[in-house]
Each structure stands twice: as C-alpha cells, then as structure tokens.
CSV table of C-alpha atoms and ligand atoms in Angstrom, one decimal:
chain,number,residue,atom,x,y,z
L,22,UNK,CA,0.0,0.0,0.0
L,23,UNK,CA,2.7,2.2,-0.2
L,24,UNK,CA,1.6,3.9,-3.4
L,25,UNK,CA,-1.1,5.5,-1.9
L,26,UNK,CA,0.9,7.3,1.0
L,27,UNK,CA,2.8,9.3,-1.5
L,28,UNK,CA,2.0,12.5,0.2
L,29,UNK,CA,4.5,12.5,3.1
L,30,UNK,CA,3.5,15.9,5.3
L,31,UNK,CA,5.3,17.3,7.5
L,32,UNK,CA,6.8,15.4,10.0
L,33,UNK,CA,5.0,14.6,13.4
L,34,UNK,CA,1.3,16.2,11.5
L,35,UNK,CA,-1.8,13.7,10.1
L,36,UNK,CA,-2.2,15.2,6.6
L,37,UNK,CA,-5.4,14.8,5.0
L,38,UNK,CA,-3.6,12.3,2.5
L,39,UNK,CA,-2.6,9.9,5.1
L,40,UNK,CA,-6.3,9.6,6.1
L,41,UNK,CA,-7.7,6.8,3.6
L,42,UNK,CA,-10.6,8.4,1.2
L,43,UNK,CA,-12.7,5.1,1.7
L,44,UNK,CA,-12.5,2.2,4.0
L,45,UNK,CA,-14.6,-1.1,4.1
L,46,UNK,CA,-13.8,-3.2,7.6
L,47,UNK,CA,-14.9,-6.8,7.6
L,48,UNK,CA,-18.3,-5.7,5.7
L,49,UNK,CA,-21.3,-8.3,5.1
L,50,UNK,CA,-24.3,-8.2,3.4
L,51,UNK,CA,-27.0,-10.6,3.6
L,52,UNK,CA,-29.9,-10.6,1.5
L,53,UNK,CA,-33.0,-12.4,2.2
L,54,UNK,CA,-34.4,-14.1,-1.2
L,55,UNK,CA,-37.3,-16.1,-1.2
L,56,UNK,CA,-36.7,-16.8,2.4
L,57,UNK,CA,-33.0,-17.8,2.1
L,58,UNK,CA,-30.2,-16.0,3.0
L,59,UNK,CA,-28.1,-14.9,0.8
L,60,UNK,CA,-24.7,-13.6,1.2
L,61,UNK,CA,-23.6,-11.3,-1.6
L,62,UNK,CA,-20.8,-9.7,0.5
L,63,UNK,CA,-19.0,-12.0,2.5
L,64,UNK,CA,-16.6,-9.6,4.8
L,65,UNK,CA,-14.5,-7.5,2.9
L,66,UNK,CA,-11.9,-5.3,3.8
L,67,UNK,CA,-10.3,-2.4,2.2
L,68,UNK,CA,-8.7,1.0,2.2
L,69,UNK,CA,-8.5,3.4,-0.5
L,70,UNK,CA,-6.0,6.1,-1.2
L,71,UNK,CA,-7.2,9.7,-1.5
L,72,UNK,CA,-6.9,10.5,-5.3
L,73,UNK,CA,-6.3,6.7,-5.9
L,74,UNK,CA,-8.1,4.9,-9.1
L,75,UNK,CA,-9.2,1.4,-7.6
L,76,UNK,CA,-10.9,-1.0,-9.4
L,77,UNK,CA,-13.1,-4.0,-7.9
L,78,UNK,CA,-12.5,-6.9,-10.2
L,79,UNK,CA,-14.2,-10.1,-10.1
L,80,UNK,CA,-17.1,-12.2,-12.4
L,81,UNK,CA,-21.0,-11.2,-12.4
L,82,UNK,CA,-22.5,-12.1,-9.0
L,83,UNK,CA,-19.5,-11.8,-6.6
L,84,UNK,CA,-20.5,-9.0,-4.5
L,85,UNK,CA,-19.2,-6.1,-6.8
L,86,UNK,CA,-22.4,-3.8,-6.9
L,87,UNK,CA,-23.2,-4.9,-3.2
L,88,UNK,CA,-20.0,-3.8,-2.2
L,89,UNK,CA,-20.2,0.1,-3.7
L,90,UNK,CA,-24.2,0.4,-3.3
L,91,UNK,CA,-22.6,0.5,0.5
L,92,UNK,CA,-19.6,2.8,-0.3
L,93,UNK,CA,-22.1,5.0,-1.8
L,94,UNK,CA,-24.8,4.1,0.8
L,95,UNK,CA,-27.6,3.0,-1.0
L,96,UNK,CA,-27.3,-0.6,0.8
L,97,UNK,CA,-26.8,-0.9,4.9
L,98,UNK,CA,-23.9,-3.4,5.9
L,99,UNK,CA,-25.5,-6.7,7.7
L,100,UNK,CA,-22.1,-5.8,9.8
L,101,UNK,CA,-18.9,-4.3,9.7
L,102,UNK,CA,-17.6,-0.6,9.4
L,103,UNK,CA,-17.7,1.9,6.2
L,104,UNK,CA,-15.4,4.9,6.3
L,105,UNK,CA,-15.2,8.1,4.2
L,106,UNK,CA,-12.1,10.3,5.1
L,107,UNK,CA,-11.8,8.9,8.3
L,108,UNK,CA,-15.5,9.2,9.8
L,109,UNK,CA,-18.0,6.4,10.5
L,110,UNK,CA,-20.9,6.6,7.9
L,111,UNK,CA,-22.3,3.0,8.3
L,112,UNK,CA,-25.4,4.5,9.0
L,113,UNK,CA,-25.4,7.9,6.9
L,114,UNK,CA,-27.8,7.7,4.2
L,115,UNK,CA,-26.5,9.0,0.5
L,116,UNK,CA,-27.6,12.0,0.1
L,117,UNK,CA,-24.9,12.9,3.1
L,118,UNK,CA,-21.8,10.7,1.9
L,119,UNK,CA,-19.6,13.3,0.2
L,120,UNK,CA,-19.9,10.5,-3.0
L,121,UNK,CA,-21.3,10.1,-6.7
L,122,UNK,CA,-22.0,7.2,-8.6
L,123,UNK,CA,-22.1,7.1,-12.6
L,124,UNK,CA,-24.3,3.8,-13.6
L,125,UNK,CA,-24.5,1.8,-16.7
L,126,UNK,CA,-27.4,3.4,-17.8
L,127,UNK,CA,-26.1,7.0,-17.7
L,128,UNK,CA,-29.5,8.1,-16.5
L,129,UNK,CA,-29.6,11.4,-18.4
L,130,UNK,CA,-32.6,13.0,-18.7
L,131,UNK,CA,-33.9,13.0,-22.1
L,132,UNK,CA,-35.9,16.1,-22.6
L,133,UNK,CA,-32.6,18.4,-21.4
L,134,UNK,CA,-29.6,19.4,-23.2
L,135,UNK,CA,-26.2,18.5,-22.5
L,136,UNK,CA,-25.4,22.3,-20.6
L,137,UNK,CA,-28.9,21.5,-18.7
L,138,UNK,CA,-27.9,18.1,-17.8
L,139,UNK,CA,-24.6,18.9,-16.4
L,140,UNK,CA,-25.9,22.6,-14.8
L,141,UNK,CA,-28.7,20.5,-13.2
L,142,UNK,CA,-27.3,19.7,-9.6
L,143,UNK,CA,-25.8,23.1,-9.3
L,144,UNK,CA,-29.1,24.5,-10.0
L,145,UNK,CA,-31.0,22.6,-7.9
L,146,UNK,CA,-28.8,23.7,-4.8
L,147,UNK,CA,-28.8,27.2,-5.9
L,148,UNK,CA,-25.0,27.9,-7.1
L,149,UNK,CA,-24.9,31.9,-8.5
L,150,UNK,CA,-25.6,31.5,-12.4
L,151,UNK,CA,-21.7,33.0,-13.2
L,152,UNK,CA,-20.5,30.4,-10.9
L,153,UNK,CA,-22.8,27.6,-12.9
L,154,UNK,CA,-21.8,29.1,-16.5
L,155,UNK,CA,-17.5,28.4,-15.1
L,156,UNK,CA,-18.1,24.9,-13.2
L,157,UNK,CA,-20.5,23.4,-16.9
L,158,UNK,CA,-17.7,25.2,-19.0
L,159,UNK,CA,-14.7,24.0,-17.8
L,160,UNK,CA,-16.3,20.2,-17.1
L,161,UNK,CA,-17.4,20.1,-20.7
L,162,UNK,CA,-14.0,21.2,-21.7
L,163,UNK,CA,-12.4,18.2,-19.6
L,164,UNK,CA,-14.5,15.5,-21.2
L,165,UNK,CA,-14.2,17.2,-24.5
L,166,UNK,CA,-17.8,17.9,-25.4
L,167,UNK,CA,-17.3,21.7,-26.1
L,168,UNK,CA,-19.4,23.0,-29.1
L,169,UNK,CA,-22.2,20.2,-28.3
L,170,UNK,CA,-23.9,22.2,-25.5
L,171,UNK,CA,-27.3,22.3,-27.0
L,172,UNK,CA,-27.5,18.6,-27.9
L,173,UNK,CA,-29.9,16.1,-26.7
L,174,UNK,CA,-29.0,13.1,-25.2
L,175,UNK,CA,-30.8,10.6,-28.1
L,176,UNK,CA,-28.9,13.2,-30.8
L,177,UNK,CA,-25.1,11.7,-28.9
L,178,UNK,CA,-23.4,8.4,-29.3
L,179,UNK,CA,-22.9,6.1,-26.4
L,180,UNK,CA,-19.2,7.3,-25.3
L,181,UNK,CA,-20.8,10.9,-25.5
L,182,UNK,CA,-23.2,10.6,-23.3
L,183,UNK,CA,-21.3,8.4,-21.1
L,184,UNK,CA,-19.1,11.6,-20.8
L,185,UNK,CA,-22.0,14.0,-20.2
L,186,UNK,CA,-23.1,11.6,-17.3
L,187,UNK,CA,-19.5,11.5,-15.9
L,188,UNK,CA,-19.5,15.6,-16.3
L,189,UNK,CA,-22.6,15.3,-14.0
L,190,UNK,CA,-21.2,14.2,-11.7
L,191,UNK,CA,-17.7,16.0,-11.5
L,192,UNK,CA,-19.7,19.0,-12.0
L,193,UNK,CA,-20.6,18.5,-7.9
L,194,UNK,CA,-16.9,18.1,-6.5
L,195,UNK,CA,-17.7,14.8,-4.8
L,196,UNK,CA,-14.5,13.4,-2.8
L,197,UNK,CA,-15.4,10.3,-4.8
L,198,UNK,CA,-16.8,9.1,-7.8
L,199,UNK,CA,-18.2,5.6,-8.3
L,200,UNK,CA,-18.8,4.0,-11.3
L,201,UNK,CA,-20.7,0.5,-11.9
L,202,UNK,CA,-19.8,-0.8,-15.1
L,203,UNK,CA,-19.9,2.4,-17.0
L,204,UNK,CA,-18.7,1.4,-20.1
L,205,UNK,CA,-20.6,-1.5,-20.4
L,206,UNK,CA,-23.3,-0.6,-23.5
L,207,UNK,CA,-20.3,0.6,-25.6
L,208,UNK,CA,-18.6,-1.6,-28.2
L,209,UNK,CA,-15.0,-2.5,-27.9
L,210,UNK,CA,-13.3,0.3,-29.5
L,211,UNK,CA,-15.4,2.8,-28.3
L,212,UNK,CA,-15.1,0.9,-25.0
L,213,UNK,CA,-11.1,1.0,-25.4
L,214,UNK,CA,-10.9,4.7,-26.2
L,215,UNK,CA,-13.1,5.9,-23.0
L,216,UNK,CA,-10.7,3.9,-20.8
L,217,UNK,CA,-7.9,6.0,-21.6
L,218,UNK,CA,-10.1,9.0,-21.7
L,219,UNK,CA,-11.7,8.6,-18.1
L,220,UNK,CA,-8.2,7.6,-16.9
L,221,UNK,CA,-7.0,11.1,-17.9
L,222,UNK,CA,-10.0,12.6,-16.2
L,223,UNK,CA,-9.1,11.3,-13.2
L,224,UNK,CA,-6.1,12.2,-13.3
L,225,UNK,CA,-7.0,15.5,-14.2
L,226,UNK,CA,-9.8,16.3,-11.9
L,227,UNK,CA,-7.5,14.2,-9.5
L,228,UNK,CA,-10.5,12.7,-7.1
L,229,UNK,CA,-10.5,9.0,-5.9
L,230,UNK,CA,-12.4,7.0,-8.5
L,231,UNK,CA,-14.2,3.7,-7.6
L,232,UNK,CA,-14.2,1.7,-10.4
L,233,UNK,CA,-16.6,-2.0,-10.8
L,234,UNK,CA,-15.8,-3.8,-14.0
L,235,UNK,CA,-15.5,-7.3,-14.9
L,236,UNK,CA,-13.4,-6.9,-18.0
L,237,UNK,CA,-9.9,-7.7,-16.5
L,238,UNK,CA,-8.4,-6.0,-19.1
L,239,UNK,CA,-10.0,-2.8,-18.6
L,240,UNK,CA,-9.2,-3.1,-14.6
L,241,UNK,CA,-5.5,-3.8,-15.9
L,242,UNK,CA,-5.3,-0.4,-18.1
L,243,UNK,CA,-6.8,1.7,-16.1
L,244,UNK,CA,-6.3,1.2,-12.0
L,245,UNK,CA,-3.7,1.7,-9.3
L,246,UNK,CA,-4.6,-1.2,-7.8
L,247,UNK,CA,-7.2,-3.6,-8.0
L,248,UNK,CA,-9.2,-6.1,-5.5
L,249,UNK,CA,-10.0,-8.9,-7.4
L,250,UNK,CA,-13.4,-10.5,-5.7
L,251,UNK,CA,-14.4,-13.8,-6.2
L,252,UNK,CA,-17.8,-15.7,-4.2
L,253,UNK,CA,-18.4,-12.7,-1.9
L,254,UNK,CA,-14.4,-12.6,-0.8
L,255,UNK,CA,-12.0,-9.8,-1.8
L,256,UNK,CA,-8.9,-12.9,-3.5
L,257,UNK,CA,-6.1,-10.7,-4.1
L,258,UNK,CA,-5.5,-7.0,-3.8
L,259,UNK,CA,-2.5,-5.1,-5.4
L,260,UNK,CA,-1.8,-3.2,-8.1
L,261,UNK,CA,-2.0,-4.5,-12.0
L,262,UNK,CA,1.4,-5.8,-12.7
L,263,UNK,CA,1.2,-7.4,-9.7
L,264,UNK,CA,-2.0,-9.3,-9.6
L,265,UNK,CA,-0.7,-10.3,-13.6
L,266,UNK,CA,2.4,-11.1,-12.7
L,267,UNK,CA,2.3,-12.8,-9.0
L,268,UNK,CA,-1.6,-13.9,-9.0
L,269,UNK,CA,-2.2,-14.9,-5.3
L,270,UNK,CA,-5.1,-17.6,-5.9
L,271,UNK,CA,-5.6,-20.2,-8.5
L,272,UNK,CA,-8.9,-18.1,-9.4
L,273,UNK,CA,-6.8,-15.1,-9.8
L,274,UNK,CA,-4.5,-17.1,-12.1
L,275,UNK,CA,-7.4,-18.5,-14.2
L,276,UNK,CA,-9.4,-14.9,-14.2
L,277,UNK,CA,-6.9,-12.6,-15.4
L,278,UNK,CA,-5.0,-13.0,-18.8
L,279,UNK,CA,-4.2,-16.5,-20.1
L,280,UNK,CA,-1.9,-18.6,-17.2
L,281,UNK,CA,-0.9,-22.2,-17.1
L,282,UNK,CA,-1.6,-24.5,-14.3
L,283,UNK,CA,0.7,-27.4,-13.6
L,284,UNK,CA,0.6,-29.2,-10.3
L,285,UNK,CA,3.0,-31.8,-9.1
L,286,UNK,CA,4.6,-33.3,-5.3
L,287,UNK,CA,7.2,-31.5,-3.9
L,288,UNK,CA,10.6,-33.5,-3.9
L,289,UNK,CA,13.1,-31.5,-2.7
L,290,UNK,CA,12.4,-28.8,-0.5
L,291,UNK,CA,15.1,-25.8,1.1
L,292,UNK,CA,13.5,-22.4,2.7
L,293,UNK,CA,12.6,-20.9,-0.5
L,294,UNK,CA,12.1,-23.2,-3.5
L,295,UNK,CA,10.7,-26.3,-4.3
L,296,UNK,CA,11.6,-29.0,-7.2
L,297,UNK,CA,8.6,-30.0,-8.4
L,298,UNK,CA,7.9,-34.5,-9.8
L,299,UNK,CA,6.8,-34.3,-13.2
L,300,UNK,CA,8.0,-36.3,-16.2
L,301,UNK,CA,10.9,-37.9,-15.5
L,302,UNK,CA,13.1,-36.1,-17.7
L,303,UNK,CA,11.3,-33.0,-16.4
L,304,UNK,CA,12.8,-30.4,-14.0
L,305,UNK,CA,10.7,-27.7,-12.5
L,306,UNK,CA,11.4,-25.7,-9.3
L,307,UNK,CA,9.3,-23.3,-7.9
L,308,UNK,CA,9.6,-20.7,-5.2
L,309,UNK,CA,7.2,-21.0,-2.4
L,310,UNK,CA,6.0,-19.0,0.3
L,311,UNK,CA,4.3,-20.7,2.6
L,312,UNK,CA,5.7,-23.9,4.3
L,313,UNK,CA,5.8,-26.8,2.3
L,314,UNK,CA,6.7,-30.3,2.9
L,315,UNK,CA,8.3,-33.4,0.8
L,316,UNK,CA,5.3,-35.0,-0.4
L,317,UNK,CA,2.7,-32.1,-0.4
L,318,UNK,CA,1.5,-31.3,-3.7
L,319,UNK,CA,1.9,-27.9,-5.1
L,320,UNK,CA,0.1,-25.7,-7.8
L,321,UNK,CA,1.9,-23.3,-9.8
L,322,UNK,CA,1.2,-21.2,-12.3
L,323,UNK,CA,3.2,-19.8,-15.5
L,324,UNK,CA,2.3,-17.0,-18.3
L,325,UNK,CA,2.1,-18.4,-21.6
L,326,UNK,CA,5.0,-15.4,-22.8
L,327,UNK,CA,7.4,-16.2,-20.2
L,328,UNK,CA,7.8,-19.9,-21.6
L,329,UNK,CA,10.5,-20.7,-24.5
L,330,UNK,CA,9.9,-23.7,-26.3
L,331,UNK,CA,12.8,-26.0,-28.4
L,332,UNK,CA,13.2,-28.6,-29.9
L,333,UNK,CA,16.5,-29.5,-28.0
L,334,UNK,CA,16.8,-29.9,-24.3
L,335,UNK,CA,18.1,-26.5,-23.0
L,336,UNK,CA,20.6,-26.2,-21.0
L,337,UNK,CA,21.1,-24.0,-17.4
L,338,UNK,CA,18.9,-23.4,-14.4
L,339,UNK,CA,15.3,-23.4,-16.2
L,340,UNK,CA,12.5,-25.2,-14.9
L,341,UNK,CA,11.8,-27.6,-17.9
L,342,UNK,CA,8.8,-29.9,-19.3
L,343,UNK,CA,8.9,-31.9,-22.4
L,344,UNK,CA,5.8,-32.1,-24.2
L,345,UNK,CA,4.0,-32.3,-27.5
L,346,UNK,CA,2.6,-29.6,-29.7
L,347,UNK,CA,-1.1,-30.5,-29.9
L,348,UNK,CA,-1.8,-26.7,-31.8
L,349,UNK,CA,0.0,-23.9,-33.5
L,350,UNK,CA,-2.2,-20.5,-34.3
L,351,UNK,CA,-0.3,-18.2,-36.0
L,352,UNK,CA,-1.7,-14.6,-34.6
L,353,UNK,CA,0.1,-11.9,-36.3
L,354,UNK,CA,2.5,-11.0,-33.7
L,355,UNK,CA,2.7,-14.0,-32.0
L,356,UNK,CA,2.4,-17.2,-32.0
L,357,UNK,CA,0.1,-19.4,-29.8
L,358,UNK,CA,0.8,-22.9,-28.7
L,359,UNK,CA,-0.9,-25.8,-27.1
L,360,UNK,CA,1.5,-28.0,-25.4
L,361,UNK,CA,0.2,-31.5,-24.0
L,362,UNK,CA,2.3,-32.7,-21.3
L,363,UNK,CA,2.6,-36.8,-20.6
L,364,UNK,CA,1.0,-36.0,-16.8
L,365,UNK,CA,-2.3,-35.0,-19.0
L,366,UNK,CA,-1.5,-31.0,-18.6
L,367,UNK,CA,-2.1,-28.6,-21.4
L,368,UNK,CA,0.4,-25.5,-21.8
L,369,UNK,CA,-0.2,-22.6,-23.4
L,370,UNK,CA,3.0,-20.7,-24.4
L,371,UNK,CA,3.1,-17.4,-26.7
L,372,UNK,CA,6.3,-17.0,-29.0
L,373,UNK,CA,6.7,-13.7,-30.5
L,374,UNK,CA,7.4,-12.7,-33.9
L,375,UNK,CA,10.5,-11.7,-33.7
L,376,UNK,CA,12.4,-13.9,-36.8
L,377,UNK,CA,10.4,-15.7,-39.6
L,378,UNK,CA,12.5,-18.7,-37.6
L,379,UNK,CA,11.7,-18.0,-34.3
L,380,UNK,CA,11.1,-22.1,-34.2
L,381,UNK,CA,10.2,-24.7,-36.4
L,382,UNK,CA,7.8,-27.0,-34.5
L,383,UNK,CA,4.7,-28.3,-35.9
L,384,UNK,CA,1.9,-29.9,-34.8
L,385,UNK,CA,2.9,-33.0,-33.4
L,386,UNK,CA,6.9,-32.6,-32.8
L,387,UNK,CA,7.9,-33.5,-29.0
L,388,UNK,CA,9.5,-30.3,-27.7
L,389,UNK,CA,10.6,-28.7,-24.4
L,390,UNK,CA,9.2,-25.8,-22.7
L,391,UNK,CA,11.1,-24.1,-20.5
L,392,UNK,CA,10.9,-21.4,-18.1
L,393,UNK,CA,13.1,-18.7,-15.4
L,394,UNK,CA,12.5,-20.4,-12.2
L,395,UNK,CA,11.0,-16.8,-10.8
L,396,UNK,CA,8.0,-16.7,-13.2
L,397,UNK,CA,6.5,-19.2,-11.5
L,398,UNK,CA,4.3,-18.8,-9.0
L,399,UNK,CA,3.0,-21.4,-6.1
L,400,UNK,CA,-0.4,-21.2,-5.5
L,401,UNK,CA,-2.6,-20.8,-2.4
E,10,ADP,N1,-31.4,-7.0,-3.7
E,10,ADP,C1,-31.0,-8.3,-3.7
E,10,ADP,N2,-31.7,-9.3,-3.2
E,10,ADP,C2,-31.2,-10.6,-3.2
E,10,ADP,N3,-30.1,-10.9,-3.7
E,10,ADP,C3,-29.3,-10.0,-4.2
E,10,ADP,C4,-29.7,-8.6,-4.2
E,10,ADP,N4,-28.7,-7.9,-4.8
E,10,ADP,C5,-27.7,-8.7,-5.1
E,10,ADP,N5,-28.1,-10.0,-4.8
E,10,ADP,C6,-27.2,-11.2,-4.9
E,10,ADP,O1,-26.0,-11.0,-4.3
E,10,ADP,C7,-24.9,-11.5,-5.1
E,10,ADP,C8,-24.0,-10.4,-5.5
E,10,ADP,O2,-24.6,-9.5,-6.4
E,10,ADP,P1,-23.9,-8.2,-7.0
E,10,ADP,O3,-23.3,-7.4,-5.9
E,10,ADP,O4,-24.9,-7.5,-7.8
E,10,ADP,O5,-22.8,-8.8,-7.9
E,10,ADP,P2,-21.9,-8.2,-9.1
E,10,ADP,O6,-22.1,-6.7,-9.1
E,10,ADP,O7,-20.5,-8.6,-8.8
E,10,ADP,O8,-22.4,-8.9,-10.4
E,10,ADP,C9,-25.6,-12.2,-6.3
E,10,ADP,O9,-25.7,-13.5,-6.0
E,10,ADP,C10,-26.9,-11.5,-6.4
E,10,ADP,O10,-27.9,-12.4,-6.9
E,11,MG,MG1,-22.9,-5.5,-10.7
C-alpha cells in the first residue's frame, strides 16, 4: 500500500492524504431471497487512497455492486464498518456521503440538453448563475464535449453521453466518484478509447475513483490497484502488474489473462524453493511461500510469454517440461501454442514474432518448454 501514502506531510502532523478516502472493515451483506439467506458480500476489507483509481474486479455475481451500493450508501452493511475520510458513515444515508456514482445506464434526462444536464445539480442547490456558467464550462471542456452544449441526449453516441453523465457528476466536487460498469453498452473500440479517456480525467480532476468492471483487461489499463473478488471474498489485492504477474489464488490465475496451471509433489524442498515431480526427464522448481513439505502437492502457475519452447533440451537453471505440440495459431504477432504434457497438462506458451525462424515445431513434434524459475508462482 505504499503507493497511496505518497504525500508525506510534515513530519509529526496527520495530513489529510494519510487519512484513507474510503474504508470497508470486515463488511457483510446478507440478503433475504425467497426466504433464504443470501450472502452477496461475504466480509470484505479495504482501504482506499485519496486520489487513488481502484478498481473491484471479479465475475457477475461476486459482490461487486453490493459492495459500492454500500460505499455509496444506498445498501446498509448486515455488519462491519464503512469509512469516508476517516468518519463512521455506516449509517449515513447518501444524500450525506460526500460521493457520486455514474451507472451503466447514464441516467440522463432525455428532454434536457447537455449544458442543462450537467448545470442541473448546481441548480438545484442554488449555485450563483456566473458560478454555474464556469463549473458546466470547464467540465465540458475536460471530457471534450465543447461545441455540443445544446444537444440532446438521443442526438449523442454512447461514449458521448457516457461523458455528459461522468461531467454530471464531476460537476458537484464529490471526494469520490463511483462507477458501476460504465462502459458496459459501448462496443470495444469505443469501449477501449473511453478507458484511456476517463483515466485522464481522473487524473486530471485528481478525485478517488471507484471503479466496478468485470473486464480484467479494462481493470489492468486503467487502475492503481485492484481487489479482485471472487464468491463474496476480496482474493487478491494489489496493483496491475502485480495481480498479472504474482496472482495470489488459482482463481486469480485463471481470471486474469491466459496462465498455465501445472501441479506436481514436492521433492526436494530448502526455505525458498521447491523441485517439483513431473516427467521424469522433467525439471521444475518453484519458489514457495508458505511452508511446504516433501510429499505435499503444489500448484503453480506460469504466463504463456514467459515460456520458450525448443526442440532440443536446454541447457542452465530453467524449470523444464517436455511435451507435445497439440496446436499452433499463427496470430500476427505471435504465436500461440498448445503443449500436452505426458502428466495429461495442457500448456499454453506465446512466442513472438521476432524472426520468420523464431522455431520450427509443428503440430505433433515433441518439444521442451522451458521457463526462469521466478516466473513461476505457487499457488494458495
Ligand atoms: N437485492 C438483492 N436481493 C437478493 N439478492 C441480491 C440482491 N442484490 C444482489 N443480490 C445477490 O448478491 C450477489 C452479488 O450481487 P452483485 O453485488 O450485484 O454482484 P456483481 O455486481 O459482482 O455482479 C448475487 O448472488 C446477487 O444475486
Ligand atoms: Mg454488478
């Protein structure tokens, strides 16, 4: 976490940075459905930086809306704590929390123009009109919709009136803005282009955004750090290279990006490391974390680019397999292939482009894949 206490004050004095924007301690939320119980939130904890872009990650159903209907307080905790900038608001109803929230839907109203639809909560509590005419102006400049003031919404595409509803609710100064899925109606390109673009808003208006997806990719472009959820349970969280890279669970393995699971008893085992019984030609070591004996058996987890595949054994202090090449899928800059181990495994490993030679093997060839030691991961 220590990306989010950048803004060391002076010594000895709380500044307001060090006091986190939003916390969530041990929260549940119980529904009752057709008289069962259901628990959609299943005690989650989490602190988020002032200024921060955070993401909750995690597959419909998991507790992702749950868990922001009570940031934003539309939902009551069953138990546990919610903080905004330090106070206890558990009980506070929205129209207190110093919060916003952009849905899926936009919510625009139809019949007003995009200056009218923006000005409307600074209306509505009565801001001087000079005062209105700035704030509108210089939100519409920020998400680029100068010169389409007078436009209704149905007269807009998607991505434009996503903006207009994100200028809505910018236009009010909240602490925090939370967004459920915003760019979920758009279409991929469109959907591509706004993730950049509400990542320089952010950045530009510089308030904490809350950010629900379940596009791992988008979570991966655009946050400081994510909390991948899974069942009602927060499984990892960290920032993006580090939930790619190191992902904690086997479902954080299998969620995000493409990653390899081989499991297999641990022979040897010193302090750190772990060689792994595979093939018997095989060699794979692994670090571990977390104690593990001669005999348990571990999971670990590999990206498809950090494998090499030959044809020839290779030589040095690689964990290697030997397998063979059930599929080859040529993909422009890459390749793709499926590796079938003896154990029954499959192995996905990406080769780039880099000669027209990068390797020769076909469908069918035995080859070995092999790996650095460190890109493999045990998992919990
Ligand atoms: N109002 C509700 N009544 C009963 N069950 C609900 C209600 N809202 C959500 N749930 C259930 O809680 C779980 C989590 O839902 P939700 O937070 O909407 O997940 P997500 O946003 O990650 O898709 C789901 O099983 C959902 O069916
Ligand atoms: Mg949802």
């Amino acid at each position: 976490m220590t990306e989010i206490q950048a803004g060391a004050g002076v010594a000895g004095e709380a500044t307001p940075d060090q006091v986190p924007a939003i916390e969530l301690d041990e929260v549940v939320k119980e529904y009752v459905s057709h008289g069962e119980v259901v628990q959609a939130v299943k005690g989650v904890s989490m602190t988020i930086g002032e200024g921060e872009f955070f993401s909750l990650l995690g597959p419909s159903g998991c507790g992702k809306t749950t868990s922001m209907r009570m940031i934003a307080g539309f939902e009551e905790p069953t138990k546990g704590v919610v903080r905004l900038h330090g106070q206890d608001v558990t009980n506070v109803p929205p129209n207190k929390r110093d919060v916003n929230m952009v849905f899926q839907s936009y919510a625009l109203f139809p019949h007003m123009n995009v200056w009218d639809n923006v000005a409307f909560g600074l209306k509505r509590k009565k801001v001087p009109d000079g005062e209105v005419r700035r704030r509108v102006g210089e939100m519409l400049e920020i998400v680029d919709l100068v010169g389409r003031e007078k436009r209704r919404p149905r007269e807009m595409s998607g991505g434009q009136q996503q903006r207009v509803a994100l200028a809505r609710a910018l236009v009010n100064r909240p602490r925090a803005l939370l967004l459920d899925e915003p760019l979920g109606a758009l279409d991929l390109k469109l959907r591509q282009h706004m993730q950049i673009e509400l990542k320089r808003i952010q950045r530009e208006v510089g308030i904490t955004f809350v950010y629900v997806t379940h596009d791992q990719s988008e979570a991966l472009t655009m946050s400081d750090r994510i909390a991948v959820m899974n069942d009602g349970l927060v499984e990892q969280l960290a920032g993006p290279r580090e939930i790619y890279e190191r992902p904690a669970t086997k479902f954080v393995a299998g969620f995000i990006g493409t990653s390899n699971l081989l499991s297999g008893v641990a022979r040897a085992v010193n302090g750190s490391s772990a060689v792994l019984a595979l093939g018997p030609e095989d060699r794979v070591i692994v670090p571990i974390k977390e104690a593990v004996a001669e005999g348990d058996t571990v999971e670990l987890t590999v990206r498809p680019e950090k494998i090499m595949i030959s044809t020839e054994r290779p030589e040095g202090d690689l964990s290697m397999v030997e397998g063979t090449v059930s599929e080859v899928v040529y993909l422009g800059t890459y390749n793709s292939y499926a590796v079938a181990l003896a154990g029954g495994a499959e192995i996905t490993v990406f080769q780039q482009n880099v000669h027209d030679s990068t390797t020769t093997a076909e469908r069918g060839d035995t080859v070995w894949l092999s790996w650095q030691p460190q890109h493999s991961y045990a998992l919990q």
